[in-house]
């Protein structure tokens, strides 16, 4: 069992990670790591390797390290572009290793990675069936759709969700890192709000524990560190058929990205987000209450303080109070 955690104050981002071999396997072929950039940017990566002998563990470990290198060595201009580039380079690296050693031939790995830059812009990228979820206001929402045979059948309406959970082909993935000279990763911008938890996991968790059960564990856990322990324990209590890896990025309730303005953003002046638009270049000053680059996020309510300070209702009330005081003085 490998553990990594980082306690942080409520105005910061905190990471908790746990990877466990499970109850049935002798080798843990999952890998995970998290990285911190100079400007407070964060990268979390989970990878689930496959390939006989030492291939699986090597593929996942090398992919995570290669993605981390790109993040650490180069400035992040756009989180989505950095993730796509990092996965491309991880693919080339793992593929080259597999070609160079017969014992590693054919190895590959899934990848799911989350990047939050110093200005609070975030993106998630994945290849295969490792997942990213967002837990907000007590509700769990999957931010990735598996690149798998079963997910494709679900999308086409050939299977129901219940049938998919026990389908004999549920472990077959359609894309992986390092098996072919090139790979297509799926990248999406996401919105972060104070209090959000982002959960990355291998299928040793989400293939064994239902989304409803994950939601329940998160609701009960007092900390992200406790949540990753409880989730791994639940996968193992359910038989632990696979390696299980869970990472959580907890966004503190008082979190503000370093690049955000000290005052609340003027929402009426911000350009409206088009439903299918990607991340907006140069939008580094967007505050946490206006994740306009997130196509999935529900429109968040404006912070109450800033709305009242400038609203016509507030001005009218003030005028009424002044008039009342004037009238009271006049009647003496
Ligand atoms: Ca697995």
Coordinates of C-alpha atoms and ligand atoms in Angstrom, one line a residue:
X1 CA 0.0 0.0 0.0
X2 CA 1.5 3.3 -0.9
X3 CA 0.1 6.5 0.6
X4 CA 0.7 10.1 -0.1
X5 CA -1.2 13.0 1.4
X6 CA -0.8 16.7 1.9
X7 CA -2.7 18.6 4.6
X8 CA -3.5 22.1 3.7
X9 CA -5.4 25.1 5.2
X10 CA -9.0 25.7 4.0
X11 CA -8.0 28.4 1.6
X12 CA -5.8 26.0 -0.4
X13 CA -6.0 22.9 -2.6
X14 CA -5.2 19.6 -0.7
X15 CA -4.4 16.2 -2.2
X16 CA -4.9 12.8 -0.7
X17 CA -3.8 9.6 -2.5
X18 CA -3.9 5.9 -1.8
X19 CA -2.9 2.9 -4.0
X20 CA -3.4 -0.7 -2.9
X21 CA -2.7 -4.0 -4.5
X22 CA -6.2 -5.4 -3.5
X23 CA -7.1 -8.9 -2.3
X24 CA -6.5 -11.0 -5.4
X25 CA -3.4 -9.7 -7.2
X26 CA 0.2 -10.1 -6.1
X27 CA 1.5 -7.0 -8.0
X28 CA 0.2 -3.5 -8.0
X29 CA 0.2 -2.3 -11.6
X30 CA -1.5 1.0 -10.8
X31 CA 0.5 4.2 -10.3
X32 CA -0.3 7.6 -9.1
X33 CA 1.4 10.8 -8.1
X34 CA 0.7 14.5 -7.6
X35 CA 2.9 17.5 -8.5
X36 CA 2.9 21.2 -7.4
X37 CA 4.1 24.0 -9.7
X38 CA 5.9 27.1 -8.6
X39 CA 2.7 29.2 -8.9
X40 CA 0.6 26.8 -6.9
X41 CA -0.5 24.8 -10.0
X42 CA -1.5 21.2 -9.3
X43 CA -1.3 18.1 -11.3
X44 CA -2.8 14.7 -10.2
X45 CA -2.3 11.6 -12.3
X46 CA -3.7 8.0 -11.9
X47 CA -2.6 5.2 -14.3
X48 CA -3.6 1.6 -14.5
X49 CA -1.0 -0.5 -16.3
X50 CA -1.4 -3.7 -18.3
X51 CA 1.0 -6.2 -19.8
X52 CA 2.5 -9.4 -18.6
X53 CA 5.4 -9.8 -16.2
X54 CA 6.6 -6.4 -15.1
X55 CA 5.1 -4.6 -18.1
X56 CA 2.0 -3.2 -16.5
X57 CA 3.6 -1.7 -13.4
X58 CA 6.4 -0.2 -15.6
X59 CA 3.9 1.3 -18.1
X60 CA 1.8 3.0 -15.4
X61 CA 4.9 4.3 -13.5
X62 CA 6.7 5.6 -16.5
X63 CA 3.5 7.3 -17.9
X64 CA 2.9 9.1 -14.6
X65 CA 6.5 10.2 -14.4
X66 CA 6.5 11.4 -18.1
X67 CA 3.3 13.4 -17.6
X68 CA 4.8 15.0 -14.4
X69 CA 8.0 15.9 -16.2
X70 CA 6.1 17.9 -18.8
X71 CA 4.2 19.8 -16.1
X72 CA 7.2 20.5 -14.0
X73 CA 9.6 21.5 -16.8
X74 CA 7.4 23.7 -18.9
X75 CA 5.1 26.7 -18.1
X76 CA 1.3 25.9 -18.3
X77 CA -0.2 28.2 -20.9
X78 CA -3.5 26.3 -21.0
X79 CA -4.3 23.3 -18.8
X80 CA -6.0 21.3 -21.5
X81 CA -3.1 21.8 -24.0
X82 CA -0.5 20.9 -21.4
X83 CA -2.4 17.7 -20.5
X84 CA -2.8 16.7 -24.2
X85 CA 0.9 17.3 -24.8
X86 CA 2.0 15.5 -21.7
X87 CA 0.0 12.4 -22.6
X88 CA 1.4 12.4 -26.1
X89 CA 4.9 12.5 -24.7
X90 CA 4.0 9.8 -22.1
X91 CA 2.7 7.6 -25.0
X92 CA 5.9 8.1 -27.0
X93 CA 8.0 7.3 -24.0
X94 CA 6.2 4.1 -22.9
X95 CA 6.0 2.9 -26.5
X96 CA 9.7 3.4 -27.0
X97 CA 10.5 1.5 -23.8
X98 CA 8.2 -1.4 -24.9
X99 CA 10.1 -1.6 -28.2
X100 CA 13.5 -1.7 -26.5
X101 CA 12.9 -4.6 -24.1
X102 CA 11.2 -7.9 -25.1
X103 CA 10.0 -8.3 -21.5
X104 CA 8.0 -5.1 -21.8
X105 CA 6.6 -5.7 -25.3
X106 CA 3.0 -4.8 -25.7
X107 CA 2.7 -3.0 -22.3
X108 CA 0.3 -0.1 -22.0
X109 CA -1.6 1.9 -19.4
X110 CA -4.7 3.9 -18.9
X111 CA -4.3 7.5 -17.7
X112 CA -6.5 10.1 -16.0
X113 CA -5.0 13.4 -15.2
X114 CA -6.3 16.6 -13.6
X115 CA -4.5 19.9 -13.9
X116 CA -5.3 23.2 -12.0
X117 CA -3.1 26.1 -13.1
X118 CA -2.0 29.0 -10.8
X119 CA -5.0 31.1 -12.0
X120 CA -7.5 28.3 -11.0
X121 CA -8.3 27.1 -14.6
X122 CA -8.7 23.4 -14.7
X123 CA -8.9 20.5 -17.2
X124 CA -9.1 16.8 -17.1
X125 CA -7.7 14.4 -19.6
X126 CA -8.0 10.6 -19.9
X127 CA -7.3 7.5 -22.0
X128 CA -9.0 4.3 -21.2
X129 CA -11.3 3.5 -18.2
X130 CA -9.7 5.3 -15.3
X131 CA -12.1 8.0 -14.2
X132 CA -12.5 11.5 -12.9
X133 CA -15.5 12.5 -10.8
X134 CA -16.5 15.8 -9.3
X135 CA -18.3 15.8 -5.9
X136 CA -20.1 19.1 -5.3
X137 CA -22.9 19.9 -2.9
X138 CA -23.2 16.2 -2.0
X139 CA -23.6 15.0 -5.5
X140 CA -21.2 12.9 -7.5
X141 CA -20.8 13.6 -11.2
X142 CA -18.6 11.6 -13.7
X143 CA -16.5 14.0 -15.7
X144 CA -15.1 11.3 -18.0
X145 CA -16.7 8.6 -20.2
X146 CA -14.6 5.4 -20.4
X147 CA -12.9 4.5 -23.6
X148 CA -14.2 0.9 -23.3
X149 CA -16.3 -1.6 -25.2
X150 CA -19.0 -1.5 -22.6
X151 CA -19.2 2.3 -22.4
X152 CA -19.5 2.4 -26.2
X153 CA -22.3 -0.2 -26.1
X154 CA -24.0 1.9 -23.4
X155 CA -23.6 5.0 -25.6
X156 CA -25.3 3.3 -28.5
X157 CA -28.1 2.1 -26.2
X158 CA -27.3 -1.6 -26.7
X159 CA -26.8 -2.1 -22.9
X160 CA -28.4 -0.8 -19.8
X161 CA -26.3 0.5 -16.9
X162 CA -27.2 -2.6 -14.9
X163 CA -26.1 -5.0 -17.7
X164 CA -22.9 -3.0 -18.2
X165 CA -21.9 -3.5 -14.5
X166 CA -21.7 -7.3 -15.0
X167 CA -20.8 -7.5 -18.7
X168 CA -18.1 -10.1 -19.5
X169 CA -16.3 -7.5 -21.7
X170 CA -16.3 -4.7 -19.1
X171 CA -12.5 -4.8 -18.7
X172 CA -11.8 -4.3 -22.4
X173 CA -10.6 -0.8 -23.2
X174 CA -10.4 0.9 -26.6
X175 CA -7.5 3.2 -26.1
X176 CA -4.4 3.0 -24.0
X177 CA -1.1 4.8 -23.6
X178 CA 2.1 3.2 -25.0
X179 CA 0.6 0.4 -27.1
X180 CA 0.7 2.3 -30.4
X181 CA 3.0 5.0 -31.7
X182 CA 0.3 7.6 -31.2
X183 CA -2.7 8.0 -28.9
X184 CA -5.7 10.2 -28.8
X185 CA -6.5 11.6 -25.3
X186 CA -9.8 13.1 -24.5
X187 CA -9.4 16.5 -22.8
X188 CA -12.1 18.7 -21.3
X189 CA -12.0 22.0 -19.4
X190 CA -13.8 21.8 -16.0
X191 CA -15.0 24.4 -13.5
X192 CA -13.8 24.4 -9.9
X193 CA -15.6 26.0 -7.0
X194 CA -14.7 26.3 -3.3
X195 CA -15.7 23.1 -1.5
X196 CA -15.5 20.9 -4.6
X197 CA -13.7 17.5 -4.4
X198 CA -12.3 16.0 -7.6
X199 CA -11.8 12.2 -7.4
X200 CA -9.5 10.3 -9.8
X201 CA -9.5 6.5 -9.6
X202 CA -8.6 3.2 -11.4
X203 CA -11.3 0.7 -12.2
X204 CA -10.3 -1.2 -9.1
X205 CA -12.6 1.3 -7.4
X206 CA -15.3 2.3 -9.9
X207 CA -15.5 -1.2 -11.4
X208 CA -16.2 -2.7 -7.9
X209 CA -17.9 0.1 -6.0
X210 CA -21.0 1.8 -7.4
X211 CA -21.2 5.6 -7.9
X212 CA -24.0 5.7 -5.2
X213 CA -21.7 4.0 -2.7
X214 CA -18.8 6.4 -3.6
X215 CA -21.1 9.3 -3.1
X216 CA -22.1 8.0 0.4
X217 CA -18.5 7.5 1.5
X218 CA -17.6 11.0 0.4
X219 CA -20.6 12.5 2.3
X220 CA -19.6 10.7 5.5
X221 CA -15.8 11.3 5.3
X222 CA -14.4 14.1 7.5
X223 CA -11.4 14.6 5.3
X224 CA -10.1 13.7 1.9
X225 CA -7.4 11.6 3.5
X226 CA -10.1 9.6 5.4
X227 CA -12.2 9.4 2.2
X228 CA -9.4 7.7 0.1
X229 CA -8.9 5.2 3.0
X230 CA -12.6 4.4 3.2
X231 CA -13.0 4.0 -0.5
X232 CA -10.0 1.6 -0.8
X233 CA -11.3 -0.3 2.2
X234 CA -14.7 -0.6 0.6
X235 CA -13.2 -2.0 -2.7
X236 CA -11.3 -4.6 -0.7
X237 CA -14.4 -5.5 1.4
X238 CA -16.2 -6.1 -1.9
X239 CA -13.6 -8.7 -2.8
X240 CA -10.7 -6.5 -3.8
X241 CA -10.4 -8.2 -7.2
X242 CA -8.1 -5.6 -8.7
X243 CA -5.5 -3.0 -7.8
X244 CA -7.3 0.0 -6.5
X245 CA -6.1 3.6 -6.6
X246 CA -7.9 6.7 -5.5
X247 CA -6.7 10.4 -5.5
X248 CA -8.8 13.3 -4.3
X249 CA -8.1 17.0 -4.9
X250 CA -10.0 18.9 -2.2
X251 CA -10.7 22.5 -3.0
X252 CA -10.8 24.5 0.3
X253 CA -14.0 26.3 1.2
X254 CA -12.0 29.6 1.2
X255 CA -10.0 28.8 -1.9
X256 CA -9.2 31.6 -4.3
X257 CA -6.9 31.0 -7.2
X258 CA -3.7 33.1 -6.9
X259 CA -4.4 34.9 -10.2
X260 CA -8.0 36.0 -9.3
X261 CA -8.9 39.6 -8.5
X262 CA -9.4 40.6 -4.9
X263 CA -13.0 41.7 -5.6
X264 CA -15.8 39.6 -7.0
X265 CA -15.9 39.5 -10.8
X266 CA -18.5 41.7 -12.5
X267 CA -20.6 38.9 -14.0
X268 CA -22.6 41.2 -16.3
X269 CA -19.4 42.4 -18.0
X270 CA -18.1 38.9 -18.6
X271 CA -18.6 37.4 -22.0
X272 CA -21.2 34.7 -22.0
X273 CA -19.8 31.2 -22.4
X274 CA -21.1 29.3 -25.4
X275 CA -22.2 25.8 -24.5
X276 CA -19.6 24.0 -26.5
X277 CA -16.7 26.4 -26.1
X278 CA -13.3 25.2 -24.9
X279 CA -11.1 27.1 -22.4
X280 CA -10.8 30.8 -23.2
X281 CA -7.2 31.8 -23.9
X282 CA -6.1 34.7 -21.8
X283 CA -8.8 34.2 -19.2
X284 CA -6.3 33.8 -16.4
X285 CA -8.1 36.2 -14.1
X286 CA -11.4 34.4 -14.0
X287 CA -12.5 33.9 -10.3
X288 CA -13.7 30.7 -8.8
X289 CA -17.4 31.8 -8.9
X290 CA -17.3 32.2 -12.6
X291 CA -16.0 29.0 -14.2
X292 CA -17.3 30.1 -17.6
X293 CA -15.0 27.6 -19.4
X294 CA -16.9 24.7 -18.0
X295 CA -19.5 23.5 -20.4
X296 CA -21.1 21.2 -17.8
X297 CA -21.2 23.4 -14.8
X298 CA -24.5 24.7 -13.7
X299 CA -24.5 28.5 -13.5
X300 CA -23.4 29.3 -10.0
X301 CA -25.2 31.9 -8.0
X302 CA -23.4 35.3 -7.6
X303 CA -21.9 35.9 -4.2
X304 CA -24.5 37.7 -2.2
X305 CA -22.2 40.5 -0.9
X306 CA -21.2 41.9 -4.3
X307 CA -24.7 41.8 -5.8
X308 CA -26.2 43.9 -2.9
X309 CA -23.5 46.5 -3.0
X310 CA -24.5 47.7 -6.4
X311 CA -28.1 46.7 -6.9
X312 CA -30.8 49.3 -7.6
X313 CA -32.9 47.8 -4.7
X314 CA -30.2 48.7 -2.2
X315 CA -30.0 52.3 -3.6
X316 CA -33.8 52.6 -3.4
X317 CA -33.9 51.4 0.2
X318 CA -31.2 53.9 1.2
X319 CA -33.2 56.7 -0.5
X320 CA -36.3 55.7 1.4
X321 CA -34.5 55.7 4.7
X322 CA -33.1 59.2 4.1
X323 CA -36.6 60.4 3.1
X324 CA -38.1 58.9 6.3
X325 CA -35.5 60.6 8.5
X326 CA -36.1 63.9 6.7
X327 CA -39.9 63.5 7.3
X328 CA -39.4 62.6 11.0
X329 CA -37.2 65.7 11.5
X330 CA -39.8 67.9 9.7
X331 CA -42.7 66.8 11.9
X332 CA -41.0 67.8 15.2
Ligands
LIG1 CA1 -7.4 -2.2 -13.1

